[in-house]
Structures are given as structure tokens and as C-alpha cells.
Amino acid sequence: MAYLNSTLKHVIYMKPPEGAKVPKGKAYRVVKGLYGLKQLGQKWNMEFDKFLRRSNFHRLNCAPCIYTRGKGDNFAIVVIYVDDMLIIAPNLETVRHIKEEIGQRWRMEDGSNVSHFLGIKITRNREAKTMDLEQTSYVKQLLDEHLDKCRRKSCVLLQDIPVPETAASIAERKEYPQIVGKLLWLSNGTRPDISQAVGVLARYMAQPSREHYNAAQKVLQYLDHTRDIHLQYGSNKQQDFLMAHSDANWASDATAQRRSSSGSAVFVCANLVAWKTVGIDIGIPTIFSDNTGTIQVSKDPAQHWKLKHIDTKYHFIRDNVQDGKVRIKYINTVDNLADLFTKPVGKDVLQRA
């Protein structure tokens, strides 16, 4: 019911429902949120954001759905996704206090200790100080709906997509984006191991071929054999607080105009907290400029002294390395966990990751 709390600024009228006694030629003006309005999600988010900021919460720039407040025992994190919300704090008193603040403004349901959030099952082991995030039920539902029962064989993740030669059937073209969309949700949730394969499949949503559909089935087969894989987070103070892996794969995909890709994985105390795989367009851009001086400088590599302002901006990483704020270390490809976000890898690499 959260959407109904939104306040609308635009003038919107609605046709009266059947049975409503409204004078002829008149209509209702909508002044509060009403399900069916396209802008309702944004309006509710703005309403809740305004409330949290007034309550001294700080919104993270890197993750706009996360808010923080306080320090020490009073530190708290609020996570919102549409009208679902998580409150995280080191003690129950802080959690109760935040619930009371929100409850004074809106009516809310108290979900007590969280066991599921956005379809992700959350299991805590307080003795071992671990937390498991898994989507086994989602995987089962996905396989029941889309996996060809005759293909439950391979446990190897997608390697390469053959060059498209056969047109997909109408049913396959309709089902393909459904499969890929669900795989994207899974890869962004608790299955980073399929991110690279799903990223490749997503490039062909508009016009998939039979080869693309078969490749999607290959990913489903892999999930069928690895449905219990999940993320586990624990307390590990022996590891570096922040570590990152990165990798790039140059012009590897023959079916995508030799498009390159890059991937990264970020760990906090050896716990995976962020991962990404993206395609890189290696085409040569054309930049038009009416400044002949700029063009001359850009073409003359000898005029380094004129580029001090550019050096300052683009040598930021080098400066931080020299100042000891960032460490860059070599890692062998065999041990680089970001490798699985840029290229197809074998079963042994996936198991090690």
C-alpha cells in the first residue's frame, strides 16, 4: 500500500468507476498515489527519500537504495527496493527506534527477523558468524519453466556461441528473452558465476537465432547441476579489508563485431560484495572541435608541457599508488577471479572460484 502515500504534483484526472455518482462532464482529480500511474514508483521513492534525509540518513552515491546513519552502536543501514525495506543495525534497540520513526509517518508491516528479501533466502549462523544468500527455489522454478527436459546432461557452462545460421522458431524467439531476463536477475543476485555467459546472451535479445536459444539452454543445464551454489559471507579479519580483481578480454566475440569485454570483482574481508561484466565498444570515435589549438595539441605528442591539467586528472591512479593509498599487484591469470566475468572458463575454474 506504499504507493498510495505518494503526493502528486501534476494535474491528473481519472474517469469515475461504474456506480459512482458524478455530475455529467465531471471527473475525479487524482491528488494522491493510485496504482496504475506510471510515475508512482518514482513519486513514492522521492517521498521516502525526503523522509529519510530529514531523519538524518545519508544516501550512498554508489547505491542510491542504501541509506546510513549514526556511528558505533547507533549505526544503522536502511535498504529500500520499491516498497520493501531492510533495517540493519548492531543492536535491536536501534532497529526498534527506526521502526518507530517510520511507523509514526506511515503504517507498516513488521516483518521481524528477515528470512527472505527480493526472492533471496537469507540464512544466518550466529555461532559461526556467517550469512548465506541463495536462490535455490528461484533456480528450480526457472528450470521447471524453461529447461528442455531432454537436455539434462551437460554441467559445463556456455563456452562460445556458434555463428548464427538457423532462424529460431516463433516459440523460441518468444521464450528467449524470458529466459535471459530471469538469468540476469539470478546473475545479479547470488550467481556471479553465470554473469559472463548471461551477458553474452543478452546481446541478442532483439533477434535470437536457434544457436542463441541452444546456448541459453546450455546455461540452464549448468544451473541444473549447480543449483545449490550460493554466496556465503563471514567474519574474516585476517584478510585485507578491501581487494579487487579485474580482467579484460580483447575482441574475443566473433559474433559481436569483435567486441571486447571487461570484468571486475570486489571483496571486503574476503567476501564478494560487487561484480560486473561489461562489453566494450572498440570502435574509433570521431570528435568534432572548433578549437584548432586543441586539435593541434591532441595530434602532437611532443607538447607534454601543455597537458598538465590532463595529466593531473588522468594520472590520479598513479598518484594514489605513489602515495601508498592504493596497491596494484600482479596476479596470475589462473588465480584472477575476475577472469570468469570476461571469457568462458572451464569447470575447474568455476569450482575454484
Tab-separated table of C-alpha atoms in Angstrom:
chain	number	residue	atom	x	y	z
A	1	MET	CA	0.000	0.000	0.000
A	2	ALA	CA	3.083	2.261	-0.013
A	3	TYR	CA	2.250	3.808	-3.383
A	4	LEU	CA	-0.986	5.277	-2.022
A	5	ASN	CA	1.081	7.557	0.245
A	6	SER	CA	2.670	9.403	-2.681
A	7	THR	CA	1.685	13.023	-3.298
A	8	LEU	CA	1.211	14.055	-6.930
A	9	LYS	CA	2.237	17.464	-8.259
A	10	HIS	CA	0.998	17.027	-11.822
A	11	VAL	CA	-2.654	17.550	-12.676
A	12	ILE	CA	-4.130	14.117	-13.416
A	13	TYR	CA	-7.812	13.301	-13.931
A	14	MET	CA	-9.454	9.902	-13.910
A	15	LYS	CA	-12.707	8.550	-15.253
A	16	PRO	CA	-15.161	7.722	-12.439
A	17	PRO	CA	-15.693	3.997	-11.847
A	18	GLU	CA	-19.066	2.442	-12.586
A	19	GLY	CA	-21.650	3.228	-9.923
A	20	ALA	CA	-20.021	6.479	-8.816
A	21	LYS	CA	-22.425	9.423	-8.777
A	22	VAL	CA	-20.579	12.209	-10.559
A	23	PRO	CA	-22.245	15.093	-12.452
A	24	LYS	CA	-22.122	14.758	-16.221
A	25	GLY	CA	-18.973	16.249	-17.711
A	26	LYS	CA	-17.060	15.952	-14.424
A	27	ALA	CA	-14.135	13.697	-13.475
A	28	TYR	CA	-12.063	12.918	-10.418
A	29	ARG	CA	-8.779	14.738	-9.915
A	30	VAL	CA	-6.072	12.449	-8.527
A	31	VAL	CA	-4.149	14.106	-5.688
A	32	LYS	CA	-2.570	11.013	-4.046
A	33	GLY	CA	-0.863	7.954	-5.456
A	34	LEU	CA	-3.066	5.481	-7.288
A	35	TYR	CA	-1.992	2.113	-8.652
A	36	GLY	CA	-1.688	2.205	-12.420
A	37	LEU	CA	0.065	5.571	-12.687
A	38	LYS	CA	3.403	5.213	-14.461
A	39	GLN	CA	5.179	7.776	-12.265
A	40	LEU	CA	4.048	6.229	-8.987
A	41	GLY	CA	7.255	4.313	-8.246
A	42	GLN	CA	9.368	7.432	-8.620
A	43	LYS	CA	6.966	9.546	-6.547
A	44	TRP	CA	6.995	7.069	-3.675
A	45	ASN	CA	10.787	6.838	-3.780
A	46	MET	CA	11.076	10.631	-3.649
A	47	GLU	CA	8.633	10.741	-0.729
A	48	PHE	CA	10.546	8.145	1.270
A	49	ASP	CA	13.904	9.671	0.351
A	50	LYS	CA	12.754	13.052	1.665
A	51	PHE	CA	11.641	11.448	4.938
A	52	LEU	CA	14.929	9.592	5.478
A	53	ARG	CA	17.033	12.669	4.742
A	54	ARG	CA	15.014	14.675	7.263
A	55	SER	CA	15.732	11.872	9.725
A	56	ASN	CA	19.480	12.451	9.213
A	57	PHE	CA	20.067	9.437	6.970
A	58	HIS	CA	22.738	9.726	4.282
A	59	ARG	CA	22.088	8.281	0.837
A	60	LEU	CA	25.014	6.450	-0.758
A	61	ASN	CA	26.041	7.802	-4.148
A	62	CYS	CA	27.240	4.385	-5.308
A	63	ALA	CA	23.997	2.665	-4.260
A	64	PRO	CA	21.015	5.064	-4.124
A	65	CYS	CA	18.820	2.429	-2.463
A	66	ILE	CA	21.049	2.317	0.648
A	67	TYR	CA	20.959	4.849	3.486
A	68	THR	CA	23.160	5.043	6.587
A	69	ARG	CA	23.024	6.942	9.870
A	70	GLY	CA	24.989	7.198	13.084
A	71	LYS	CA	28.175	5.609	14.387
A	72	GLY	CA	29.149	2.785	16.708
A	73	ASP	CA	26.208	1.106	18.427
A	74	ASN	CA	23.857	3.668	16.873
A	75	PHE	CA	24.985	2.935	13.325
A	76	ALA	CA	22.164	1.780	11.048
A	77	ILE	CA	21.611	0.847	7.418
A	78	VAL	CA	18.269	1.105	5.644
A	79	VAL	CA	17.844	-0.655	2.299
A	80	ILE	CA	14.776	0.089	0.184
A	81	TYR	CA	13.558	-1.545	-3.016
A	82	VAL	CA	10.253	-0.052	-4.168
A	83	ASP	CA	8.136	-0.690	-1.037
A	84	ASP	CA	10.305	-3.439	0.502
A	85	MET	CA	12.726	-2.389	3.219
A	86	LEU	CA	15.534	-3.811	5.357
A	87	ILE	CA	16.803	-2.249	8.570
A	88	ILE	CA	20.274	-3.362	9.680
A	89	ALA	CA	21.910	-2.334	12.958
A	90	PRO	CA	24.293	-3.800	15.582
A	91	ASN	CA	21.529	-3.971	18.205
A	92	LEU	CA	17.758	-4.446	18.345
A	93	GLU	CA	17.168	-1.178	20.177
A	94	THR	CA	18.401	0.835	17.199
A	95	VAL	CA	16.216	-1.218	14.859
A	96	ARG	CA	13.147	-0.665	17.046
A	97	HIS	CA	13.816	3.067	17.196
A	98	ILE	CA	13.934	3.358	13.392
A	99	LYS	CA	10.744	1.301	13.069
A	100	GLU	CA	9.003	3.687	15.456
A	101	GLU	CA	10.163	6.700	13.427
A	102	ILE	CA	8.791	5.237	10.211
A	103	GLY	CA	5.644	3.966	11.933
A	104	GLN	CA	4.797	7.466	13.121
A	105	ARG	CA	4.785	8.607	9.480
A	106	TRP	CA	3.245	5.593	7.692
A	107	ARG	CA	1.535	2.366	8.543
A	108	MET	CA	3.967	-0.502	8.057
A	109	GLU	CA	4.130	-4.263	8.485
A	110	ASP	CA	6.755	-5.553	10.909
A	111	GLY	CA	8.489	-8.497	9.294
A	112	SER	CA	10.627	-9.308	12.362
A	113	ASN	CA	13.887	-11.148	11.550
A	114	VAL	CA	14.353	-11.328	7.797
A	115	SER	CA	14.488	-14.732	6.105
A	116	HIS	CA	13.779	-13.667	2.503
A	117	PHE	CA	14.342	-10.424	0.629
A	118	LEU	CA	13.623	-9.878	-3.072
A	119	GLY	CA	13.389	-13.622	-3.587
A	120	ILE	CA	16.748	-14.275	-1.928
A	121	LYS	CA	16.780	-16.640	1.039
A	122	ILE	CA	18.878	-15.357	3.943
A	123	THR	CA	20.231	-17.859	6.485
A	124	ARG	CA	22.322	-16.768	9.463
A	125	ASN	CA	24.575	-18.895	11.669
A	126	ARG	CA	25.281	-16.736	14.691
A	127	GLU	CA	27.755	-19.186	16.226
A	128	ALA	CA	29.859	-19.387	13.073
A	129	LYS	CA	29.199	-15.709	12.292
A	130	THR	CA	28.180	-16.467	8.724
A	131	MET	CA	25.308	-15.477	6.470
A	132	ASP	CA	24.229	-17.430	3.385
A	133	LEU	CA	22.366	-15.885	0.451
A	134	GLU	CA	20.807	-18.333	-2.004
A	135	GLN	CA	18.169	-18.551	-4.717
A	136	THR	CA	17.733	-22.311	-4.972
A	137	SER	CA	13.942	-22.067	-5.160
A	138	TYR	CA	14.179	-19.477	-7.926
A	139	VAL	CA	16.564	-21.708	-9.881
A	140	LYS	CA	14.194	-24.668	-9.516
A	141	GLN	CA	11.263	-22.610	-10.783
A	142	LEU	CA	13.355	-21.302	-13.683
A	143	LEU	CA	14.381	-24.821	-14.708
A	144	ASP	CA	10.855	-26.196	-14.387
A	145	GLU	CA	9.573	-23.473	-16.705
A	146	HIS	CA	12.276	-23.308	-19.356
A	147	LEU	CA	14.745	-26.206	-19.319
A	148	ASP	CA	14.204	-28.696	-22.102
A	149	LYS	CA	13.760	-31.964	-20.204
A	150	CYS	CA	15.650	-33.818	-22.926
A	151	ARG	CA	18.784	-31.745	-22.291
A	152	ARG	CA	19.545	-32.526	-18.630
A	153	LYS	CA	23.079	-33.709	-19.408
A	154	SER	CA	25.850	-31.138	-19.600
A	155	CYS	CA	27.271	-29.484	-16.475
A	156	VAL	CA	29.697	-27.266	-18.403
A	157	LEU	CA	28.905	-23.560	-18.641
A	158	LEU	CA	28.489	-21.876	-22.033
A	159	GLN	CA	31.788	-21.674	-23.901
A	160	ASP	CA	31.239	-19.996	-27.282
A	161	ILE	CA	28.114	-19.248	-29.304
A	162	PRO	CA	28.371	-20.567	-32.873
A	163	VAL	CA	27.873	-18.089	-35.692
A	164	PRO	CA	24.065	-17.800	-36.151
A	165	GLU	CA	22.881	-19.842	-39.106
A	166	THR	CA	19.380	-21.076	-38.265
A	167	ALA	CA	16.377	-18.875	-37.549
A	168	ALA	CA	14.680	-19.566	-34.236
A	169	SER	CA	11.067	-20.675	-34.176
A	170	ILE	CA	8.349	-18.265	-33.072
A	171	ALA	CA	8.099	-20.080	-29.734
A	172	GLU	CA	11.873	-19.921	-29.202
A	173	ARG	CA	12.007	-16.199	-30.058
A	174	LYS	CA	9.250	-15.573	-27.524
A	175	GLU	CA	10.835	-17.683	-24.797
A	176	TYR	CA	14.422	-16.494	-25.284
A	177	PRO	CA	14.038	-13.013	-23.696
A	178	GLN	CA	12.094	-14.582	-20.818
A	179	ILE	CA	14.974	-16.950	-20.101
A	180	VAL	CA	17.654	-14.273	-20.412
A	181	GLY	CA	15.726	-11.799	-18.246
A	182	LYS	CA	15.406	-14.357	-15.459
A	183	LEU	CA	19.056	-15.328	-15.798
A	184	LEU	CA	20.046	-11.659	-15.492
A	185	TRP	CA	18.120	-11.375	-12.221
A	186	LEU	CA	19.859	-14.507	-10.937
A	187	SER	CA	23.344	-13.402	-12.006
A	188	ASN	CA	22.877	-10.033	-10.292
A	189	GLY	CA	21.610	-11.704	-7.133
A	190	THR	CA	23.630	-14.687	-5.953
A	191	ARG	CA	25.156	-16.333	-9.042
A	192	PRO	CA	28.110	-14.295	-10.314
A	193	ASP	CA	29.457	-17.458	-11.949
A	194	ILE	CA	26.966	-17.108	-14.833
A	195	SER	CA	27.436	-13.353	-15.353
A	196	GLN	CA	29.721	-13.605	-18.369
A	197	ALA	CA	27.559	-16.158	-20.178
A	198	VAL	CA	24.356	-14.233	-19.484
A	199	GLY	CA	25.979	-11.002	-20.644
A	200	VAL	CA	26.730	-12.629	-23.987
A	201	LEU	CA	23.181	-13.988	-24.325
A	202	ALA	CA	21.704	-10.558	-23.545
A	203	ARG	CA	23.301	-9.088	-26.674
A	204	TYR	CA	20.873	-10.994	-28.870
A	205	MET	CA	17.542	-10.237	-27.215
A	206	ALA	CA	16.129	-8.439	-30.256
A	207	GLN	CA	16.590	-11.205	-32.806
A	208	PRO	CA	17.826	-14.500	-31.354
A	209	SER	CA	18.732	-17.412	-33.596
A	210	ARG	CA	18.407	-21.140	-32.941
A	211	GLU	CA	22.064	-21.116	-31.860
A	212	HIS	CA	21.338	-18.421	-29.264
A	213	TYR	CA	18.385	-20.373	-27.893
A	214	ASN	CA	20.515	-23.520	-27.614
A	215	ALA	CA	23.199	-21.503	-25.823
A	216	ALA	CA	20.606	-20.303	-23.294
A	217	GLN	CA	19.601	-23.928	-22.741
A	218	LYS	CA	23.274	-24.685	-22.103
A	219	VAL	CA	23.300	-22.195	-19.226
A	220	LEU	CA	20.129	-23.780	-17.829
A	221	GLN	CA	21.794	-27.197	-17.978
A	222	TYR	CA	24.713	-25.808	-15.987
A	223	LEU	CA	22.311	-24.413	-13.382
A	224	ASP	CA	20.600	-27.789	-13.182
A	225	HIS	CA	23.873	-29.323	-11.979
A	226	THR	CA	24.881	-26.409	-9.729
A	227	ARG	CA	21.555	-25.235	-8.321
A	228	ASP	CA	22.845	-25.265	-4.724
A	229	ILE	CA	25.728	-22.844	-5.340
A	230	HIS	CA	25.255	-19.660	-3.293
A	231	LEU	CA	27.087	-16.795	-1.614
A	232	GLN	CA	28.362	-17.034	1.947
A	233	TYR	CA	29.578	-14.094	4.000
A	234	GLY	CA	31.597	-14.367	7.178
A	235	SER	CA	33.821	-12.519	9.605
A	236	ASN	CA	37.390	-12.753	8.357
A	237	LYS	CA	39.639	-10.141	9.892
A	238	GLN	CA	42.796	-11.913	8.714
A	239	GLN	CA	42.220	-10.846	5.107
A	240	ASP	CA	42.838	-7.413	3.587
A	241	PHE	CA	39.806	-5.218	4.182
A	242	LEU	CA	39.358	-4.324	0.518
A	243	MET	CA	40.553	-6.301	-2.505
A	244	ALA	CA	39.628	-6.065	-6.176
A	245	HIS	CA	40.238	-8.294	-9.196
A	246	SER	CA	39.959	-7.048	-12.767
A	247	ASP	CA	40.380	-8.526	-16.212
A	248	ALA	CA	39.756	-7.638	-19.845
A	249	ASN	CA	39.271	-9.782	-22.913
A	250	TRP	CA	40.157	-8.117	-26.201
A	251	ALA	CA	37.986	-8.672	-29.289
A	252	SER	CA	37.050	-12.226	-28.358
A	253	ASP	CA	33.467	-12.478	-29.625
A	254	ALA	CA	33.390	-13.171	-33.350
A	255	THR	CA	29.580	-12.961	-33.399
A	256	ALA	CA	29.502	-9.418	-31.914
A	257	GLN	CA	31.763	-7.474	-34.286
A	258	ARG	CA	34.802	-8.494	-32.249
A	259	ARG	CA	33.528	-6.672	-29.202
A	260	SER	CA	35.813	-6.708	-26.179
A	261	SER	CA	34.700	-7.173	-22.596
A	262	SER	CA	35.909	-6.334	-19.110
A	263	GLY	CA	35.059	-7.679	-15.706
A	264	SER	CA	35.759	-6.967	-12.067
A	265	ALA	CA	35.117	-8.406	-8.629
A	266	VAL	CA	35.389	-6.550	-5.313
A	267	PHE	CA	35.900	-8.262	-1.951
A	268	VAL	CA	35.562	-6.897	1.585
A	269	CYS	CA	37.349	-9.115	4.118
A	270	ALA	CA	37.359	-11.908	1.507
A	271	ASN	CA	33.590	-11.570	0.978
A	272	LEU	CA	32.388	-10.877	-2.572
A	273	VAL	CA	30.310	-7.686	-2.472
A	274	ALA	CA	30.294	-6.467	-6.084
A	275	TRP	CA	30.924	-7.909	-9.525
A	276	LYS	CA	30.481	-6.673	-13.054
A	277	THR	CA	30.924	-7.799	-16.633
A	278	VAL	CA	30.508	-5.270	-19.433
A	279	GLY	CA	31.040	-5.105	-23.167
A	280	ILE	CA	33.481	-2.564	-24.528
A	281	ASP	CA	32.957	-0.849	-27.856
A	282	ILE	CA	36.363	-0.662	-29.510
A	283	GLY	CA	35.169	1.377	-32.470
A	284	ILE	CA	37.065	4.590	-33.213
A	285	PRO	CA	35.024	7.672	-32.229
A	286	THR	CA	35.091	10.908	-34.218
A	287	ILE	CA	35.303	14.114	-32.197
A	288	PHE	CA	34.497	17.417	-33.889
A	289	SER	CA	36.052	20.560	-32.416
A	290	ASP	CA	36.123	24.214	-33.462
A	291	ASN	CA	39.310	24.800	-31.486
A	292	THR	CA	42.334	24.343	-33.758
A	293	GLY	CA	44.666	24.621	-30.780
A	294	THR	CA	43.022	21.651	-29.117
A	295	ILE	CA	43.288	19.613	-32.312
A	296	GLN	CA	46.970	20.531	-32.720
A	297	VAL	CA	47.832	19.584	-29.152
A	298	SER	CA	45.982	16.289	-29.441
A	299	LYS	CA	47.935	15.373	-32.579
A	300	ASP	CA	51.372	16.443	-31.331
A	301	PRO	CA	52.711	14.042	-28.692
A	302	ALA	CA	55.740	16.264	-28.075
A	303	GLN	CA	53.779	19.061	-26.396
A	304	HIS	CA	53.549	17.358	-22.999
A	305	TRP	CA	54.043	20.577	-21.043
A	306	LYS	CA	50.723	21.871	-22.385
A	307	LEU	CA	48.848	18.908	-20.979
A	308	LYS	CA	49.499	19.388	-17.274
A	309	HIS	CA	45.789	19.739	-16.492
A	310	ILE	CA	45.086	16.481	-18.306
A	311	ASP	CA	47.946	14.742	-16.515
A	312	THR	CA	46.514	15.786	-13.166
A	313	LYS	CA	43.143	14.242	-13.959
A	314	TYR	CA	44.185	11.047	-15.686
A	315	HIS	CA	47.215	10.275	-13.536
A	316	PHE	CA	45.043	10.157	-10.435
A	317	ILE	CA	45.550	6.413	-10.042
A	318	ARG	CA	49.320	6.726	-10.441
A	319	ASP	CA	49.432	9.424	-7.773
A	320	ASN	CA	47.428	7.304	-5.357
A	321	VAL	CA	49.765	4.366	-5.921
A	322	GLN	CA	52.796	6.551	-5.254
A	323	ASP	CA	51.173	7.950	-2.106
A	324	GLY	CA	50.525	4.459	-0.815
A	325	LYS	CA	46.737	4.857	-0.895
A	326	VAL	CA	46.270	2.071	-3.447
A	327	ARG	CA	48.302	-1.084	-4.056
A	328	ILE	CA	48.415	-2.638	-7.504
A	329	LYS	CA	49.730	-6.190	-7.535
A	330	TYR	CA	50.288	-8.717	-10.281
A	331	ILE	CA	48.085	-11.802	-10.169
A	332	ASN	CA	48.419	-14.807	-12.416
A	333	THR	CA	45.528	-15.407	-14.802
A	334	VAL	CA	44.963	-18.772	-13.133
A	335	ASP	CA	44.238	-17.022	-9.819
A	336	ASN	CA	42.383	-13.972	-11.146
A	337	LEU	CA	38.747	-14.392	-10.108
A	338	ALA	CA	37.677	-11.608	-12.476
A	339	ASP	CA	38.588	-13.923	-15.345
A	340	LEU	CA	35.175	-15.599	-15.209
A	341	PHE	CA	33.480	-12.237	-15.925
A	342	THR	CA	35.260	-11.684	-19.255
A	343	LYS	CA	35.533	-15.030	-21.006
A	344	PRO	CA	34.153	-18.557	-20.958
A	345	VAL	CA	36.065	-20.654	-18.432
A	346	GLY	CA	36.248	-24.343	-17.723
A	347	LYS	CA	34.672	-26.362	-14.935
A	348	ASP	CA	37.870	-26.340	-12.847
A	349	VAL	CA	37.987	-22.520	-12.795
A	350	LEU	CA	34.325	-22.257	-11.767
A	351	GLN	CA	34.818	-24.765	-8.964
A	352	ARG	CA	37.897	-22.925	-7.703
A	353	ALA	CA	36.066	-19.572	-7.770
